[in-house]
CSV table of C-alpha atoms in Angstrom, one decimal:
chain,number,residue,atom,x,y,z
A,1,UNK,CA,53.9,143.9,103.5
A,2,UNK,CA,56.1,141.1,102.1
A,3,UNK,CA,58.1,139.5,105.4
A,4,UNK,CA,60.3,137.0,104.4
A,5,UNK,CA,60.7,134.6,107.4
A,6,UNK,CA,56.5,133.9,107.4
A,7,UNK,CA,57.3,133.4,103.6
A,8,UNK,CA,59.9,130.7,104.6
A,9,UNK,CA,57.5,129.0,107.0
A,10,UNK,CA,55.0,128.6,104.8
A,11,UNK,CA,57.2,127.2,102.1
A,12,UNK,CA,58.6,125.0,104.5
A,13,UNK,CA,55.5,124.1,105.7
A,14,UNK,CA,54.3,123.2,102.3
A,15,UNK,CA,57.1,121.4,101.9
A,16,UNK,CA,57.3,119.1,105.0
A,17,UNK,CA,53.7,118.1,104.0
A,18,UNK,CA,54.7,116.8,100.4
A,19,UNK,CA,57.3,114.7,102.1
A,20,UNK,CA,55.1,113.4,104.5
A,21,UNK,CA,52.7,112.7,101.9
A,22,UNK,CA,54.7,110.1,100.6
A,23,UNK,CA,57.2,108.9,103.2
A,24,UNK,CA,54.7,106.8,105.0
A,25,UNK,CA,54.4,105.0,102.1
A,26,UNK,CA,57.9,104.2,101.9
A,27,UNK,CA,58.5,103.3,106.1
A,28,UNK,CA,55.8,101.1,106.0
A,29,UNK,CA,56.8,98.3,103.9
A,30,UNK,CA,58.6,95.6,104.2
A,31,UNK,CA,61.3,96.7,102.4
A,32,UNK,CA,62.7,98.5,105.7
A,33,UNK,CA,62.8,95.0,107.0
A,34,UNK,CA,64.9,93.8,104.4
A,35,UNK,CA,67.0,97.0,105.2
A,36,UNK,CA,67.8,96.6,108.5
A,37,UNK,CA,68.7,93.4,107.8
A,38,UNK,CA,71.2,94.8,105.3
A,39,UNK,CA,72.5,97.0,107.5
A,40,UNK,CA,72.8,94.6,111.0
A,41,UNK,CA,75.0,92.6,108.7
A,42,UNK,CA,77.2,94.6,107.2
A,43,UNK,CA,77.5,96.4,110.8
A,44,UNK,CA,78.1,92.2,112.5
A,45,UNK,CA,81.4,91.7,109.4
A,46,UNK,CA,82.7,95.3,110.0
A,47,UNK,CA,83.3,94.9,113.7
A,48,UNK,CA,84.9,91.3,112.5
A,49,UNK,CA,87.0,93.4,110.3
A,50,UNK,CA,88.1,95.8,112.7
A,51,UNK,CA,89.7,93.2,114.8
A,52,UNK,CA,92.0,92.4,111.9
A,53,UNK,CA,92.8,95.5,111.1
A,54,UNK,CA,96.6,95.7,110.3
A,55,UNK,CA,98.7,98.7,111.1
A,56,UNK,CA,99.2,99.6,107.3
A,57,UNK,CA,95.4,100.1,106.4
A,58,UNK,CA,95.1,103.6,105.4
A,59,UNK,CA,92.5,104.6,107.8
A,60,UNK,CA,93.1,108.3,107.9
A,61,UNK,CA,92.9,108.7,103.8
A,62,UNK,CA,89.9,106.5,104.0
A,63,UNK,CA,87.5,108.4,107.1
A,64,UNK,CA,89.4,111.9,105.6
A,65,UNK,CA,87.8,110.9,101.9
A,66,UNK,CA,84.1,110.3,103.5
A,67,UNK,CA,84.2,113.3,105.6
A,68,UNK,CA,85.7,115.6,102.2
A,69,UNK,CA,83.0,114.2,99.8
A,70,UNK,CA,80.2,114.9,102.4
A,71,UNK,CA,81.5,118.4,103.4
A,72,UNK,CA,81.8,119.0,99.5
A,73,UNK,CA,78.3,118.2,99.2
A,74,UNK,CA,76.6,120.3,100.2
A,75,UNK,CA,73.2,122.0,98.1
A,76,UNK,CA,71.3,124.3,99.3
A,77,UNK,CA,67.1,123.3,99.5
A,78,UNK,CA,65.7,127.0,98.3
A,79,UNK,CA,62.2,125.6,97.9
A,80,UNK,CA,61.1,127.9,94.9
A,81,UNK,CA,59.0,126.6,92.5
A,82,UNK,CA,58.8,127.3,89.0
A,83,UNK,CA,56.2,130.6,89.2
A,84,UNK,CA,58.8,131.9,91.7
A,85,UNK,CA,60.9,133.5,88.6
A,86,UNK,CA,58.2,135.6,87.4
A,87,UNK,CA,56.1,136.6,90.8
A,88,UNK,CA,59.1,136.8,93.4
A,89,UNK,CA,61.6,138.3,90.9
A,90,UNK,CA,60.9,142.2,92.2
A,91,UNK,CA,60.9,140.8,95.4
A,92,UNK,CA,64.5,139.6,94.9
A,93,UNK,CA,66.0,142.2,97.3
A,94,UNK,CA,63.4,141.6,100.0
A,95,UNK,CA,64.6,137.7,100.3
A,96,UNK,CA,67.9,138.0,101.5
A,97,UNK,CA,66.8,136.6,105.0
A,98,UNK,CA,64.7,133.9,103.1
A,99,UNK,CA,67.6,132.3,101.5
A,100,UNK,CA,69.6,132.5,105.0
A,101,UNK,CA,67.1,130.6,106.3
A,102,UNK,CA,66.8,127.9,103.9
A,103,UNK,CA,70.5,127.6,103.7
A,104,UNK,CA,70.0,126.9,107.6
A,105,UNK,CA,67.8,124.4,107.3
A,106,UNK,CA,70.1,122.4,104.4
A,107,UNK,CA,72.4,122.6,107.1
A,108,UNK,CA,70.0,120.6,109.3
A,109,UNK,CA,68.6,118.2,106.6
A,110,UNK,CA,71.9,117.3,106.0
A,111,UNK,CA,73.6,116.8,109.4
A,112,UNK,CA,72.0,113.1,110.0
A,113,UNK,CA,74.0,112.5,107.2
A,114,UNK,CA,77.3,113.6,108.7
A,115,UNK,CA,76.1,111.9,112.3
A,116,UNK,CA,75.2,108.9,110.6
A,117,UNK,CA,78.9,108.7,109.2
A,118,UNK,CA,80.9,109.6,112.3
A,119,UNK,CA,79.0,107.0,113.6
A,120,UNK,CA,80.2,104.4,111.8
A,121,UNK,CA,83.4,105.9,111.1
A,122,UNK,CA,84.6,105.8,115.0
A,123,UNK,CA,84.9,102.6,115.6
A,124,UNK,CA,87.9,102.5,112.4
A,125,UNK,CA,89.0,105.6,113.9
A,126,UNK,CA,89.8,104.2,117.3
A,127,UNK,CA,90.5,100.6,116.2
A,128,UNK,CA,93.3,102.3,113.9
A,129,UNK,CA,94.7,104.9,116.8
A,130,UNK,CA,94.4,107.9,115.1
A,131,UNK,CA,93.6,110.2,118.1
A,132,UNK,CA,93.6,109.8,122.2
A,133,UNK,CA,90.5,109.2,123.1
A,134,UNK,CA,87.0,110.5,122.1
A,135,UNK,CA,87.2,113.9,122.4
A,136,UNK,CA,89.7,113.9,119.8
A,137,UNK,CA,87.3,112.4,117.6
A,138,UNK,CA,84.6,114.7,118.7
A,139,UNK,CA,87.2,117.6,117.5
A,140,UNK,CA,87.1,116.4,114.2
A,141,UNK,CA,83.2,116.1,114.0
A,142,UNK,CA,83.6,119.9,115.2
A,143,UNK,CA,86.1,120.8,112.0
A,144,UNK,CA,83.8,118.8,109.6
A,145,UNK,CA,80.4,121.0,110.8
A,146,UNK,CA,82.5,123.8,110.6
A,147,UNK,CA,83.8,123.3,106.9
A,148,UNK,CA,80.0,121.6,105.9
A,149,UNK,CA,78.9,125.5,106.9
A,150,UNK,CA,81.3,126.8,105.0
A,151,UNK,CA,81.1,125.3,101.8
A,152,UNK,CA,76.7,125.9,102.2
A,153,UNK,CA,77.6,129.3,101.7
A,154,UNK,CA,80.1,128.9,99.1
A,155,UNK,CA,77.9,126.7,97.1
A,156,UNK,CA,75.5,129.6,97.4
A,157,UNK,CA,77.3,132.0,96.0
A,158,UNK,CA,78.2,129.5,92.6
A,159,UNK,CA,74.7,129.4,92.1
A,160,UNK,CA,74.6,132.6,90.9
A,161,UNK,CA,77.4,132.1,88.2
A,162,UNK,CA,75.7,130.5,85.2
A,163,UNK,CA,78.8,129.0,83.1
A,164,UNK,CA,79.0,125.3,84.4
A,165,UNK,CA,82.7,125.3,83.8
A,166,UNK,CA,83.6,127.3,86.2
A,167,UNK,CA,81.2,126.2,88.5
A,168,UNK,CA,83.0,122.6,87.8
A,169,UNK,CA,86.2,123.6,88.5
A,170,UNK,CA,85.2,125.5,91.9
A,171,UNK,CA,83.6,122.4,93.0
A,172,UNK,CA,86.8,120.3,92.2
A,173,UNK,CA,89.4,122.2,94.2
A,174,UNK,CA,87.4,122.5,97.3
A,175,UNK,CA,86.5,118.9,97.2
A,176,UNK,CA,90.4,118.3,97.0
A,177,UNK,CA,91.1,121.0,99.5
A,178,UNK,CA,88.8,119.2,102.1
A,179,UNK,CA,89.4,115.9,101.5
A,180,UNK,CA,93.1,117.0,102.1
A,181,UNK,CA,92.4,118.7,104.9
A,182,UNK,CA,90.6,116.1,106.7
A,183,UNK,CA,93.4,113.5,105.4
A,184,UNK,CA,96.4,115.4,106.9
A,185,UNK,CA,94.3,116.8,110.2
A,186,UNK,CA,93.6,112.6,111.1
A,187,UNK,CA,97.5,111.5,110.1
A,188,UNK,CA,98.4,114.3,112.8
A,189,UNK,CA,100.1,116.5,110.3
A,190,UNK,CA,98.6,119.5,111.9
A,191,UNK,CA,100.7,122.2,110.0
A,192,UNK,CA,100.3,120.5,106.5
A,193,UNK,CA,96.2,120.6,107.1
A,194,UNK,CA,96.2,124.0,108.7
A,195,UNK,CA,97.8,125.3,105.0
A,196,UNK,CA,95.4,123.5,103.3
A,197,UNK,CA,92.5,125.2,105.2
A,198,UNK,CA,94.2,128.8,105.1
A,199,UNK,CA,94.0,128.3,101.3
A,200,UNK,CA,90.2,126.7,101.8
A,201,UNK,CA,89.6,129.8,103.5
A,202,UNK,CA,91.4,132.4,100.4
A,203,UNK,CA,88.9,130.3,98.1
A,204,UNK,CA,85.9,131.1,100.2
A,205,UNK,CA,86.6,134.8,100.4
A,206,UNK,CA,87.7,134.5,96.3
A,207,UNK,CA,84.1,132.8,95.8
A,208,UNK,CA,82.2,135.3,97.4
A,209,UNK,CA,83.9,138.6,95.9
A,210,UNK,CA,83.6,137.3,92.6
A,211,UNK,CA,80.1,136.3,92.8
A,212,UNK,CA,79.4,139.3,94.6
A,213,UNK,CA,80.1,140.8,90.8
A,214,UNK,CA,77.6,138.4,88.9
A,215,UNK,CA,74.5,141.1,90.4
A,216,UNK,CA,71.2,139.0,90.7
A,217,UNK,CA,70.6,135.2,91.5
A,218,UNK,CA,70.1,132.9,88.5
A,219,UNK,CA,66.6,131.9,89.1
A,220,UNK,CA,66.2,129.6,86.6
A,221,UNK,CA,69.3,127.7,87.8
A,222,UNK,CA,68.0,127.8,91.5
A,223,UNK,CA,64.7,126.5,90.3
A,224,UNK,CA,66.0,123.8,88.1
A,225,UNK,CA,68.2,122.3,91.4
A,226,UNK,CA,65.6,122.7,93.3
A,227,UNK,CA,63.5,120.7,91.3
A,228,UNK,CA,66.2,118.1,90.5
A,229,UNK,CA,66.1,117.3,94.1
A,230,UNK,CA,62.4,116.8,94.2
A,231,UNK,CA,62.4,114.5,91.4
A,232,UNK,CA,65.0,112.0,92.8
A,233,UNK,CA,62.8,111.6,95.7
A,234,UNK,CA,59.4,111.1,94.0
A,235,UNK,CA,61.6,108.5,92.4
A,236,UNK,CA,62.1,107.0,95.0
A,237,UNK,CA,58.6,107.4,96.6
A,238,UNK,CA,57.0,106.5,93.3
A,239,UNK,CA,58.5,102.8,94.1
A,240,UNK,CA,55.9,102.7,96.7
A,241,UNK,CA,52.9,104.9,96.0
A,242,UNK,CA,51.7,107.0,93.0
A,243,UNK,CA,53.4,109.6,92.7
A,244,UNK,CA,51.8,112.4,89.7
A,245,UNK,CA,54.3,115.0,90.3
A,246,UNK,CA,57.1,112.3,88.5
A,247,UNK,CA,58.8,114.1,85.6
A,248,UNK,CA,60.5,111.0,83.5
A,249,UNK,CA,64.4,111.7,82.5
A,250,UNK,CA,64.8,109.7,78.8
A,251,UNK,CA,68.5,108.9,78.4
A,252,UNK,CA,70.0,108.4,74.4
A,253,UNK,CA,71.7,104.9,75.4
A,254,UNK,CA,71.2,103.9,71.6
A,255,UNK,CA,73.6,101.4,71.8
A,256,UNK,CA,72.2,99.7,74.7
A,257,UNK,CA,68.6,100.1,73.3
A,258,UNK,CA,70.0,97.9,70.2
A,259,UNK,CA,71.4,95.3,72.6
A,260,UNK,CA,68.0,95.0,74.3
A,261,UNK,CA,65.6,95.2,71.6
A,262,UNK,CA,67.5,93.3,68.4
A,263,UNK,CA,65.7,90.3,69.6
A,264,UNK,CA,62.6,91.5,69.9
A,265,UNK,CA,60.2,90.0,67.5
A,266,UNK,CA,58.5,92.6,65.0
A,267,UNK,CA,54.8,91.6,65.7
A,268,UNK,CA,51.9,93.2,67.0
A,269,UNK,CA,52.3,90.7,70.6
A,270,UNK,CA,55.3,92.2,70.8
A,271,UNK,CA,54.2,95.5,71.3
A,272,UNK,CA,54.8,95.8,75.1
A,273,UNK,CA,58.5,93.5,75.0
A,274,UNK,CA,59.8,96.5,73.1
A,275,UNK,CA,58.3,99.4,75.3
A,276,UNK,CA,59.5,97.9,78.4
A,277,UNK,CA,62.9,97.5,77.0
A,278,UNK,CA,63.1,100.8,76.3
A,279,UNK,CA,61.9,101.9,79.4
A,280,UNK,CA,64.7,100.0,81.5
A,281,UNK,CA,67.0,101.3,79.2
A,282,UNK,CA,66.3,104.8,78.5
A,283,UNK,CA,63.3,105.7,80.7
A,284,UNK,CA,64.1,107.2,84.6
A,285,UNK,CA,66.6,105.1,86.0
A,286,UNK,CA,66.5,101.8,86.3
A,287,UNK,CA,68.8,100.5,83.9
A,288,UNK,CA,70.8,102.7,86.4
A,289,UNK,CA,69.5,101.1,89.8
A,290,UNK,CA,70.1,97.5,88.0
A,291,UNK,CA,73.6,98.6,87.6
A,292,UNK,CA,74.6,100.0,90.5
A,293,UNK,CA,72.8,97.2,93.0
A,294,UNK,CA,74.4,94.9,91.0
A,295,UNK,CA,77.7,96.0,91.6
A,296,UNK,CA,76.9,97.0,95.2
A,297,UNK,CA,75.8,93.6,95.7
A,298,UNK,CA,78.7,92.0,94.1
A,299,UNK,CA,81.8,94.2,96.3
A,300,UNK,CA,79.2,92.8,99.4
A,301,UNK,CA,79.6,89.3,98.6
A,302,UNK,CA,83.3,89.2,97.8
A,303,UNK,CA,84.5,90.7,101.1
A,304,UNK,CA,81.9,89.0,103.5
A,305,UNK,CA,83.5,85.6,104.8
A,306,UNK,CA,81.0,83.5,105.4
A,307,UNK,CA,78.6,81.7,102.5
A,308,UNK,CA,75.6,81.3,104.0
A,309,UNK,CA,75.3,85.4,104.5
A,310,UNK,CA,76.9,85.2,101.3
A,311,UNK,CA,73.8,83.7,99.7
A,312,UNK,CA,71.4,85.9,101.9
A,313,UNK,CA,73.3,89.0,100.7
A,314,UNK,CA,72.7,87.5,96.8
A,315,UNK,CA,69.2,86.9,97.5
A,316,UNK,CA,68.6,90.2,99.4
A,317,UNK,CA,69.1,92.4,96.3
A,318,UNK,CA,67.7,90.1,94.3
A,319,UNK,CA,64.9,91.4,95.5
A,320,UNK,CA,65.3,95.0,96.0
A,321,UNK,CA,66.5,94.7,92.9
A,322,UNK,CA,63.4,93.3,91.4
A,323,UNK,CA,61.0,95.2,93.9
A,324,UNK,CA,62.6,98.8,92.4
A,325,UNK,CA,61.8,97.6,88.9
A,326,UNK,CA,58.5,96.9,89.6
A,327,UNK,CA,57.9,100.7,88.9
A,328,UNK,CA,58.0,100.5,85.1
A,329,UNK,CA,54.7,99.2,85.1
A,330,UNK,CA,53.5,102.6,86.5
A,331,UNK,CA,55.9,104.7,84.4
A,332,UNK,CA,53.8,105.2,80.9
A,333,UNK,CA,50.5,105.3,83.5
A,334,UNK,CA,49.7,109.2,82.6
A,335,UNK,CA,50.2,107.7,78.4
A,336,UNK,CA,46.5,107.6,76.7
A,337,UNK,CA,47.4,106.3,73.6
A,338,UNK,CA,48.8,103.0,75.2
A,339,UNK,CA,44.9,102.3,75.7
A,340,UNK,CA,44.5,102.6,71.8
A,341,UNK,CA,47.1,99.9,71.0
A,342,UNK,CA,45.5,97.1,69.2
A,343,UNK,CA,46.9,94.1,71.3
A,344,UNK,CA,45.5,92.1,74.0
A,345,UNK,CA,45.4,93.3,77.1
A,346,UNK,CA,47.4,90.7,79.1
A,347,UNK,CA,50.4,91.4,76.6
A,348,UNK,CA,51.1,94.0,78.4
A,349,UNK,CA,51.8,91.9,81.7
A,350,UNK,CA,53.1,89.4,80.2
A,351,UNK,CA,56.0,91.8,78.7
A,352,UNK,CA,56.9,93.0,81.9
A,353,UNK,CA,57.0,89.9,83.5
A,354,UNK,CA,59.5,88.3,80.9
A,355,UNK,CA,61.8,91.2,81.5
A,356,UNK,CA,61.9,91.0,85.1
A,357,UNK,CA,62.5,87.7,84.8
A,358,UNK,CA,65.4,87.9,82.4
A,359,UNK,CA,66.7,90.4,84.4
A,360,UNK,CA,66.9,88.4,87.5
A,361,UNK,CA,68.4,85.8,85.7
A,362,UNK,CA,71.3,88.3,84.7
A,363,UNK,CA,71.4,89.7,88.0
A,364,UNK,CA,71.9,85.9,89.5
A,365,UNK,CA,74.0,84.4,87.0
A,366,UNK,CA,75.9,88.3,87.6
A,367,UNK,CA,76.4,87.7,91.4
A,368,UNK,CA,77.0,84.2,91.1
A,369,UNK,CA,80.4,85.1,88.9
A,370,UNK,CA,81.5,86.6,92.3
A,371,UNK,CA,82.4,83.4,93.8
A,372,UNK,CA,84.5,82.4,91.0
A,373,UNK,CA,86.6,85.4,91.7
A,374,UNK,CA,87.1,83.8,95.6
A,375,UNK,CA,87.7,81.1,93.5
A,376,UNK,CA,84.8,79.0,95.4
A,377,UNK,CA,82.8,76.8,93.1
A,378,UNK,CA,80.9,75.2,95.8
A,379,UNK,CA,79.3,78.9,96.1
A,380,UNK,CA,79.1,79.4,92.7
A,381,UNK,CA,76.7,76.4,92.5
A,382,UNK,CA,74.7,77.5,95.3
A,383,UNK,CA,74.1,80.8,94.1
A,384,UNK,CA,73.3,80.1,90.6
A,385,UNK,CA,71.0,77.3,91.9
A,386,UNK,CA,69.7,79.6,94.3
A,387,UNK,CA,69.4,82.8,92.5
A,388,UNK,CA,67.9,81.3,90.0
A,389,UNK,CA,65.0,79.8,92.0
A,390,UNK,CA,64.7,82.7,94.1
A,391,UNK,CA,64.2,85.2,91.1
A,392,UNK,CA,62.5,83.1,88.9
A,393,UNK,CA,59.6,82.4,92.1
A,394,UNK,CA,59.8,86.6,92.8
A,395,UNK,CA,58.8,87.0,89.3
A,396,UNK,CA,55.8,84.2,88.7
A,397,UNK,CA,54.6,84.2,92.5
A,398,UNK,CA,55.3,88.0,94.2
A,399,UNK,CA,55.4,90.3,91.4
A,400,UNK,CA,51.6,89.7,89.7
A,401,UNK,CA,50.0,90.7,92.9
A,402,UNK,CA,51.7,94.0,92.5
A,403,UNK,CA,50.6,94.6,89.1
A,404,UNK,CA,47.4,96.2,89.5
């Protein structure tokens, strides 16, 4: 007899081993040194901040907008996998306490997100005044597990509507309606946010009627999340270890695949300068990753004070930067025919190579811009000097031994 809660251990089960599997990998390297380091530093400049923060800084809109986006998201780890649609389908009524269960434990999964964020979040909470003491602050950590349960279950019940329009707009009022409510509860307009969460509460109860209409779940869409989910982590894990359950994403980009490629030489040597170009570009999401450290990097280095940690920011994702991209040399790995390509078989190093490198010229030339912006040319010239050196040695020196 089918019970649902030994099915949900055993998925769960399965589940926690996979991610086991492969984050081992991933807190054993070096690259959590480089990490911490990130994150003692930024965590040294905020306190400095704090203890110029003027009385004007919109504290409340800015804690109220972190706690509204991660209260918004919220998705729900169901742990089907793809056979589920045709083998668990006439068990659909059976799995009522299942799906309880898993929407229990995205509750947990996500809640060292929300602690992770208070955390950081009290000291500009206290610094700015906007309570007496901590327990006031421990009241609003209470509101924000409450509404993070409450949109679970209202995410839950969009699942089952297929049109992604509507689903769309669902998602965009309560993300207003919580970033609101958290905004007015911190300013202390206590009436303004409790009609704000009365009308949170008339969209939870509108949700769940109408999707109590749409009859069965959309398995297909519940599968497809799922999955989704998965993916982004082998992603990540794939950075570190082989990972054969990667499913590449290929983006159009054409116009960026022109930009890359229009130099690229139409010979046989050539071969692997294209691919690799195309691969940045269009293949997973490292064009992506470039972009967004890159800009991450570059808000870093503009509010931090001091050049020396300047330059060690600028050289840090240099080389997480570079470290990430490392993974296209894996990503065609499960590709036969590259074996049958008539070109040498260093080419094929040699391609990746001068794209990293290139790349972490960009990326330094990129940051180094930044300090033109604080209008400081003296570290402009360090961190071009510097970039330059640094990426130009990760590339030659670091990156061959990982080429295997």
């Amino acid at each position: 007899m089918f019970n649902a809660e030994t099915f949900f251990k055993q998925r769960l089960t399965e589940h926690m081993k996979e991610m086991n599997r492969y984050l081992r990998y991933i807190f054993n390297q070096h690259l959590m040194i480089a990490m911490l380091f990130l994150i003692s530093g930024l965590a040294y400049y905020y306190q400095q901040w704090l203890e110029g923060l003027t009385p004007d800084f919109p504290a409340a809109l800015l804690i109220g907008t972190v706690f509204g986006l991660l209260a918004s998201y919220s998705p729900v780890r169901t742990l089907l996998k793809e056979a589920d649609m045709i083998f668990m389908l006439p068990l659909e009524p059976k799995l009522h306490r299942y799906f309880k269960l898993t929407i229990g434990y995205s509750f947990f999964t996500q809640l060292y997100l929300l602690i992770l964020a208070a955390a950081a979040l009290a000291p500009l909470f206290f610094a700015a005044d906007l309570g007496e003491g901590f327990a006031s602050y421990l009241l609003v950590f209470v509101v924000l597990l409450v509404f993070k349960l409450w949109n679970l279950h209202m995410n839950w019940w969009m699942l089952k509507i297929r049109n992604v329009n509507i689903r769309r707009i669902e998602q965009t009022l309560r993300l207003v309606l919580n970033v609101g409510s958290f905004w007015l509860f911190l300013r202390g307009n206590l009436i303004a946010a409790a009609v704000l969460t009365v009308l949170f509460v008339v969209l939870l109860f509108v949700d769940y009627t109408f999707t109590r209409k749409q009859g069965g779940l959309a398995w297909d869409l519940l599968i497809e999340k799922d999955q989704a989910r998965m993916q982004a982590f082998y992603r990540i894990a794939n950075q570190f270890a082989d990972v054969p359950h990667l499913k590449t994403k290929v983006h159009k980009r054409q116009s960026l695949v022109n930009l890359f490629t229009s130099r690229v030489p139409f010979e046989q040597k050539h071969t692997y300068d294209y691919l690799f170009r195309i691969t940045f570009v269009r293949g997973g999401d490292y064009f992506g990753l470039f972009l967004r450290l890159t800009i991450l990097a570059g808000v870093i280095i503009y509010f931090i004070p001091n050049l020396w940690v300047q330059l060690a920011f600028a050289l840090l994702f240099l080389y997480l930067t570079g470290f990430q991209l490392i993974g296209m040399w894996k990503h065609h790995r499960t590709i036969a025919w590259m074996d049958l390509y008539p070109v040498a078989g260093d080419t094929r190093k040699r391609a990746l190579l001068s794209l990293l490198q290139q790349l972490a010229i960009i990326q330094a030339v990129l940051l180094s811009l930044v300090f033109l912006l604080r209008v400081d040319v003296v570290g402009f010239a360090l961190a071009l000097v510097a970039g330059l050196v640094f990426g130009i040695g990760f590339v030659r020196m670091y990156v061959p031994k990982r080429l295997k």
